[in-house]
Tab-separated table of C-alpha atoms in Angstrom:
chain	number	residue	atom	x	y	z
A	1	UNK	CA	-111.019	-12.993	69.115
A	2	UNK	CA	-109.224	-12.991	65.776
A	3	UNK	CA	-106.585	-10.640	64.393
A	4	UNK	CA	-107.978	-8.038	62.003
A	5	UNK	CA	-105.372	-8.279	59.237
A	6	UNK	CA	-105.949	-11.216	56.906
A	7	UNK	CA	-103.519	-13.684	55.346
A	8	UNK	CA	-104.968	-12.649	51.983
A	9	UNK	CA	-103.332	-9.214	52.418
A	10	UNK	CA	-99.749	-10.450	52.611
A	11	UNK	CA	-98.918	-10.910	48.938
A	12	UNK	CA	-99.943	-7.391	47.912
A	13	UNK	CA	-97.800	-6.020	50.733
A	14	UNK	CA	-94.731	-7.874	49.446
A	15	UNK	CA	-95.417	-6.840	45.857
A	16	UNK	CA	-95.909	-3.200	46.856
A	17	UNK	CA	-92.542	-3.227	48.613
A	18	UNK	CA	-90.932	-4.399	45.366
A	19	UNK	CA	-92.878	-2.057	43.108
A	20	UNK	CA	-94.546	-5.029	41.412
A	21	UNK	CA	-98.206	-5.281	40.426
A	22	UNK	CA	-99.800	-7.818	42.828
A	23	UNK	CA	-101.609	-10.955	41.645
A	24	UNK	CA	-104.698	-10.002	39.678
A	25	UNK	CA	-107.346	-10.839	42.302
A	26	UNK	CA	-105.275	-10.224	45.428
A	27	UNK	CA	-106.730	-8.523	48.478
A	28	UNK	CA	-105.503	-5.058	49.447
A	29	UNK	CA	-102.143	-4.794	51.184
A	30	UNK	CA	-101.530	-4.524	54.944
A	31	UNK	CA	-101.310	-0.805	55.850
A	32	UNK	CA	-98.849	-1.528	58.654
A	33	UNK	CA	-96.421	-3.217	56.248
A	34	UNK	CA	-96.808	-0.450	53.662
A	35	UNK	CA	-96.025	2.180	56.279
A	36	UNK	CA	-93.072	0.196	57.599
A	37	UNK	CA	-91.544	-0.093	54.138
A	38	UNK	CA	-92.108	3.593	53.465
A	39	UNK	CA	-90.527	4.545	56.798
A	40	UNK	CA	-87.401	2.545	55.952
A	41	UNK	CA	-87.178	3.108	52.209
A	42	UNK	CA	-88.855	6.454	51.517
A	43	UNK	CA	-89.861	6.460	47.859
A	44	UNK	CA	-87.459	3.625	46.989
A	45	UNK	CA	-88.477	-0.004	46.598
A	46	UNK	CA	-86.713	-3.121	47.766
A	47	UNK	CA	-85.086	-5.130	44.999
A	48	UNK	CA	-84.794	-8.435	46.852
A	49	UNK	CA	-87.187	-10.511	48.950
A	50	UNK	CA	-86.541	-13.565	51.101
A	51	UNK	CA	-89.587	-15.273	52.619
A	52	UNK	CA	-89.062	-18.071	55.139
A	53	UNK	CA	-92.168	-20.216	55.694
A	54	UNK	CA	-92.045	-22.371	58.868
A	55	UNK	CA	-95.168	-24.477	59.095
A	56	UNK	CA	-97.729	-24.400	61.934
A	57	UNK	CA	-96.394	-21.686	64.291
A	58	UNK	CA	-99.236	-19.665	65.784
A	59	UNK	CA	-99.627	-16.524	67.872
A	60	UNK	CA	-99.956	-18.539	71.079
A	61	UNK	CA	-96.451	-19.913	70.570
A	62	UNK	CA	-95.019	-16.401	70.696
A	63	UNK	CA	-97.124	-15.619	73.765
A	64	UNK	CA	-96.196	-18.736	75.735
A	65	UNK	CA	-92.657	-19.361	74.479
A	66	UNK	CA	-91.418	-15.843	73.829
A	67	UNK	CA	-87.828	-16.740	74.679
A	68	UNK	CA	-87.740	-19.259	71.826
A	69	UNK	CA	-88.410	-16.400	69.418
A	70	UNK	CA	-85.828	-13.931	70.732
A	71	UNK	CA	-83.519	-14.604	67.737
A	72	UNK	CA	-86.387	-13.831	65.356
A	73	UNK	CA	-87.420	-10.715	67.256
A	74	UNK	CA	-83.914	-9.244	67.434
A	75	UNK	CA	-83.351	-9.930	63.728
A	76	UNK	CA	-86.612	-8.324	62.608
A	77	UNK	CA	-88.175	-4.904	63.049
A	78	UNK	CA	-91.909	-5.402	62.659
A	79	UNK	CA	-94.341	-7.989	64.061
A	80	UNK	CA	-97.643	-8.188	62.188
A	81	UNK	CA	-100.645	-10.008	63.742
A	82	UNK	CA	-102.680	-11.866	61.119
A	83	UNK	CA	-105.637	-14.189	60.846
A	84	UNK	CA	-105.014	-17.045	58.476
A	85	UNK	CA	-107.819	-18.442	56.351
A	86	UNK	CA	-110.085	-21.308	57.383
A	87	UNK	CA	-110.034	-24.268	57.434
A	88	UNK	CA	-106.453	-23.818	58.590
A	89	UNK	CA	-104.793	-26.590	56.620
A	90	UNK	CA	-101.391	-26.044	55.049
A	91	UNK	CA	-102.289	-26.060	51.318
A	92	UNK	CA	-105.328	-23.866	51.949
A	93	UNK	CA	-103.335	-21.298	53.932
A	94	UNK	CA	-100.362	-21.140	51.584
A	95	UNK	CA	-102.794	-20.964	48.688
A	96	UNK	CA	-104.215	-17.755	50.151
A	97	UNK	CA	-100.826	-16.434	51.298
A	98	UNK	CA	-99.421	-16.371	47.772
A	99	UNK	CA	-102.558	-15.596	45.728
A	100	UNK	CA	-104.172	-13.042	48.025
A	101	UNK	CA	-107.601	-14.641	47.651
A	102	UNK	CA	-109.796	-16.740	49.982
A	103	UNK	CA	-110.034	-20.516	49.585
A	104	UNK	CA	-113.317	-20.345	47.670
A	105	UNK	CA	-111.472	-18.410	44.959
A	106	UNK	CA	-108.180	-20.326	44.753
A	107	UNK	CA	-110.100	-23.592	44.945
A	108	UNK	CA	-108.470	-25.605	47.748
A	109	UNK	CA	-111.116	-26.268	50.387
A	110	UNK	CA	-109.753	-29.370	52.114
A	111	UNK	CA	-106.429	-31.087	52.674
A	112	UNK	CA	-105.394	-31.711	49.085
A	113	UNK	CA	-102.589	-30.353	46.904
A	114	UNK	CA	-103.782	-29.566	43.387
A	115	UNK	CA	-101.970	-27.001	41.266
A	116	UNK	CA	-103.625	-23.649	41.846
A	117	UNK	CA	-104.669	-21.926	38.619
A	118	UNK	CA	-105.400	-18.492	40.129
A	119	UNK	CA	-102.824	-15.744	39.562
A	120	UNK	CA	-100.151	-15.791	42.277
A	121	UNK	CA	-96.911	-14.331	43.584
A	122	UNK	CA	-95.145	-16.859	41.367
A	123	UNK	CA	-96.866	-15.351	38.320
A	124	UNK	CA	-96.795	-11.671	39.265
A	125	UNK	CA	-93.055	-11.412	39.895
A	126	UNK	CA	-91.933	-13.136	36.681
A	127	UNK	CA	-94.412	-10.943	34.775
A	128	UNK	CA	-92.450	-7.964	36.095
A	129	UNK	CA	-89.135	-9.473	35.060
A	130	UNK	CA	-88.201	-10.820	38.495
A	131	UNK	CA	-86.309	-14.090	38.887
A	132	UNK	CA	-87.869	-16.301	41.572
A	133	UNK	CA	-86.807	-19.486	43.384
A	134	UNK	CA	-89.202	-21.737	45.294
A	135	UNK	CA	-87.310	-24.036	47.694
A	136	UNK	CA	-89.490	-26.618	49.446
A	137	UNK	CA	-89.663	-30.079	50.981
A	138	UNK	CA	-90.594	-32.839	48.551
A	139	UNK	CA	-94.353	-33.581	48.439
A	140	UNK	CA	-95.120	-30.572	50.637
A	141	UNK	CA	-97.860	-28.123	49.738
A	142	UNK	CA	-95.337	-25.487	48.698
A	143	UNK	CA	-93.649	-28.019	46.416
A	144	UNK	CA	-96.905	-28.854	44.646
A	145	UNK	CA	-99.626	-26.191	44.607
A	146	UNK	CA	-97.620	-23.547	42.715
A	147	UNK	CA	-96.083	-25.732	40.031
A	148	UNK	CA	-96.212	-24.798	36.328
A	149	UNK	CA	-95.012	-21.249	36.938
A	150	UNK	CA	-92.027	-19.511	35.275
A	151	UNK	CA	-89.889	-19.869	38.406
A	152	UNK	CA	-87.058	-22.182	39.436
A	153	UNK	CA	-88.055	-25.063	41.725
A	154	UNK	CA	-85.682	-26.686	44.181
A	155	UNK	CA	-87.508	-29.629	45.731
A	156	UNK	CA	-85.445	-31.120	48.540
A	157	UNK	CA	-85.748	-34.215	50.782
A	158	UNK	CA	-86.360	-32.358	54.067
A	159	UNK	CA	-85.821	-29.163	56.034
A	160	UNK	CA	-82.037	-29.254	56.406
A	161	UNK	CA	-81.564	-29.655	52.674
A	162	UNK	CA	-84.019	-26.825	52.016
A	163	UNK	CA	-82.062	-24.506	54.293
A	164	UNK	CA	-78.712	-25.456	52.770
A	165	UNK	CA	-80.030	-24.967	49.235
A	166	UNK	CA	-81.500	-21.599	50.210
A	167	UNK	CA	-78.141	-20.550	51.649
A	168	UNK	CA	-76.465	-21.599	48.393
A	169	UNK	CA	-78.939	-19.571	46.347
A	170	UNK	CA	-78.418	-16.506	48.523
A	171	UNK	CA	-74.667	-16.827	47.995
A	172	UNK	CA	-75.170	-17.131	44.234
A	173	UNK	CA	-76.930	-13.754	44.326
A	174	UNK	CA	-79.001	-14.271	41.184
A	175	UNK	CA	-82.609	-14.342	42.416
A	176	UNK	CA	-84.817	-11.339	43.097
A	177	UNK	CA	-87.056	-13.403	45.391
A	178	UNK	CA	-86.533	-16.664	47.254
A	179	UNK	CA	-89.290	-18.543	49.095
A	180	UNK	CA	-88.054	-21.212	51.515
A	181	UNK	CA	-90.395	-23.695	53.250
A	182	UNK	CA	-89.748	-25.893	56.335
A	183	UNK	CA	-92.146	-28.354	58.003
A	184	UNK	CA	-90.557	-30.124	60.988
A	185	UNK	CA	-92.703	-28.462	63.641
A	186	UNK	CA	-95.942	-29.381	61.872
A	187	UNK	CA	-94.713	-32.964	61.550
A	188	UNK	CA	-93.784	-33.143	65.228
A	189	UNK	CA	-97.077	-31.804	66.603
A	190	UNK	CA	-98.972	-34.540	64.766
A	191	UNK	CA	-96.580	-37.269	65.911
A	192	UNK	CA	-96.354	-36.059	69.518
A	193	UNK	CA	-97.927	-32.928	71.041
A	194	UNK	CA	-97.599	-29.186	70.311
A	195	UNK	CA	-95.401	-28.729	73.394
A	196	UNK	CA	-93.353	-31.917	73.454
A	197	UNK	CA	-89.580	-31.591	73.554
A	198	UNK	CA	-89.429	-32.804	69.954
A	199	UNK	CA	-91.897	-30.117	68.898
A	200	UNK	CA	-90.184	-27.320	70.797
A	201	UNK	CA	-86.851	-28.442	69.354
A	202	UNK	CA	-88.416	-28.166	65.904
A	203	UNK	CA	-89.358	-24.547	66.623
A	204	UNK	CA	-85.768	-23.946	67.707
A	205	UNK	CA	-84.580	-25.443	64.424
A	206	UNK	CA	-86.869	-23.134	62.427
A	207	UNK	CA	-85.716	-20.092	64.363
A	208	UNK	CA	-82.072	-21.073	63.902
A	209	UNK	CA	-82.611	-21.614	60.175
A	210	UNK	CA	-84.176	-18.176	59.838
A	211	UNK	CA	-81.247	-16.500	61.589
A	212	UNK	CA	-78.793	-18.312	59.312
A	213	UNK	CA	-80.697	-17.058	56.284
A	214	UNK	CA	-80.747	-13.490	57.593
A	215	UNK	CA	-77.014	-13.629	58.233
A	216	UNK	CA	-76.446	-14.935	54.700
A	217	UNK	CA	-78.473	-12.045	53.270
A	218	UNK	CA	-76.401	-9.539	55.263
A	219	UNK	CA	-73.192	-11.097	53.981
A	220	UNK	CA	-74.095	-11.805	50.354
A	221	UNK	CA	-76.717	-9.262	49.314
A	222	UNK	CA	-74.835	-6.147	50.364
A	223	UNK	CA	-75.617	-4.452	47.048
A	224	UNK	CA	-79.366	-4.876	47.475
A	225	UNK	CA	-82.228	-3.567	49.579
A	226	UNK	CA	-83.834	-6.734	50.899
A	227	UNK	CA	-87.169	-7.390	52.567
A	228	UNK	CA	-86.991	-10.497	54.771
A	229	UNK	CA	-90.138	-12.144	56.157
A	230	UNK	CA	-90.674	-14.955	58.680
A	231	UNK	CA	-94.137	-16.127	57.636
A	232	UNK	CA	-95.939	-19.146	59.155
A	233	UNK	CA	-99.164	-20.390	57.591
A	234	UNK	CA	-101.334	-21.316	60.629
A	235	UNK	CA	-101.201	-22.375	64.273
A	236	UNK	CA	-102.401	-25.522	66.026
A	237	UNK	CA	-104.236	-26.892	69.052
A	238	UNK	CA	-104.482	-30.062	71.158
A	239	UNK	CA	-106.985	-32.583	69.836
A	240	UNK	CA	-109.064	-34.976	71.951
A	241	UNK	CA	-106.252	-37.553	71.862
A	242	UNK	CA	-103.651	-35.102	73.177
A	243	UNK	CA	-101.851	-34.739	69.859
A	244	UNK	CA	-101.468	-31.537	67.864
A	245	UNK	CA	-103.960	-30.689	65.155
A	246	UNK	CA	-105.286	-27.724	63.187
A	247	UNK	CA	-107.946	-26.858	60.652
A	248	UNK	CA	-110.571	-25.504	63.063
A	249	UNK	CA	-111.954	-21.987	63.349
A	250	UNK	CA	-110.380	-21.230	66.720
A	251	UNK	CA	-107.816	-18.669	67.780
A	252	UNK	CA	-105.022	-21.215	68.349
A	253	UNK	CA	-105.227	-22.235	64.684
A	254	UNK	CA	-106.147	-18.934	63.067
A	255	UNK	CA	-104.116	-16.250	64.886
A	256	UNK	CA	-100.507	-16.018	63.704
A	257	UNK	CA	-97.703	-13.476	63.469
A	258	UNK	CA	-95.445	-12.524	60.596
A	259	UNK	CA	-92.121	-10.817	61.208
A	260	UNK	CA	-90.528	-8.328	58.798
A	261	UNK	CA	-87.208	-6.602	58.412
A	262	UNK	CA	-85.452	-4.599	55.725
A	263	UNK	CA	-81.725	-5.043	55.243
A	264	UNK	CA	-80.502	-2.021	53.329
A	265	UNK	CA	-77.621	-2.152	50.910
A	266	UNK	CA	-74.243	-0.997	52.103
A	267	UNK	CA	-73.109	2.203	50.440
């Protein structure tokens, strides 16, 4: 059984919260997110967005290892069940996350990392005068598939450097939207298993990074209404060799959760 909300609905939800026209072909927004934003903001819009993208964390992780996610749950207000797109490979899923269209439309149908030409989050926000930073691991999907946009790119060696750069950018307080991508858990499940100590430690690292980013927003963006999102791209499963894998149309790969909160400006 798959979650009824689709990954293709995320980008319109974020744009609606900011009062920005979504990407031109994007799917409709998620009603639950729209209602959450309205309940917290009334007729106002948020003026800042921080999206943290940890790779490969599925719904079953939250079910089986709930305690690992306590810091995420207590620092967010809304959990949204989603189905990612299929095949559940990283460039395909992030392609749909930030364009709002299925893979057949954005053009990535297998594990490859071409520059997507379809209108995206990284086009829509600059079109509305928003300043955007994309912070990602070198050679990752998020570092490659949304190049050639009018945004600032910070391509870093690995996760720790991505987090530190994101913290620096939050402190600088000059971007309307920051997208920050980490990949250690995805790397670990392929090298070991989805539930090895190395893999579970990687989840802990992603959760810790998210909390640090939330704390930085609370400290440095006090003059802004900020929407913060913890947004994985897909889940994973055990393959026939006992390692972690993904890309199949099965609930372990497809069902995920996104977590939202709004940090309101201090009067």
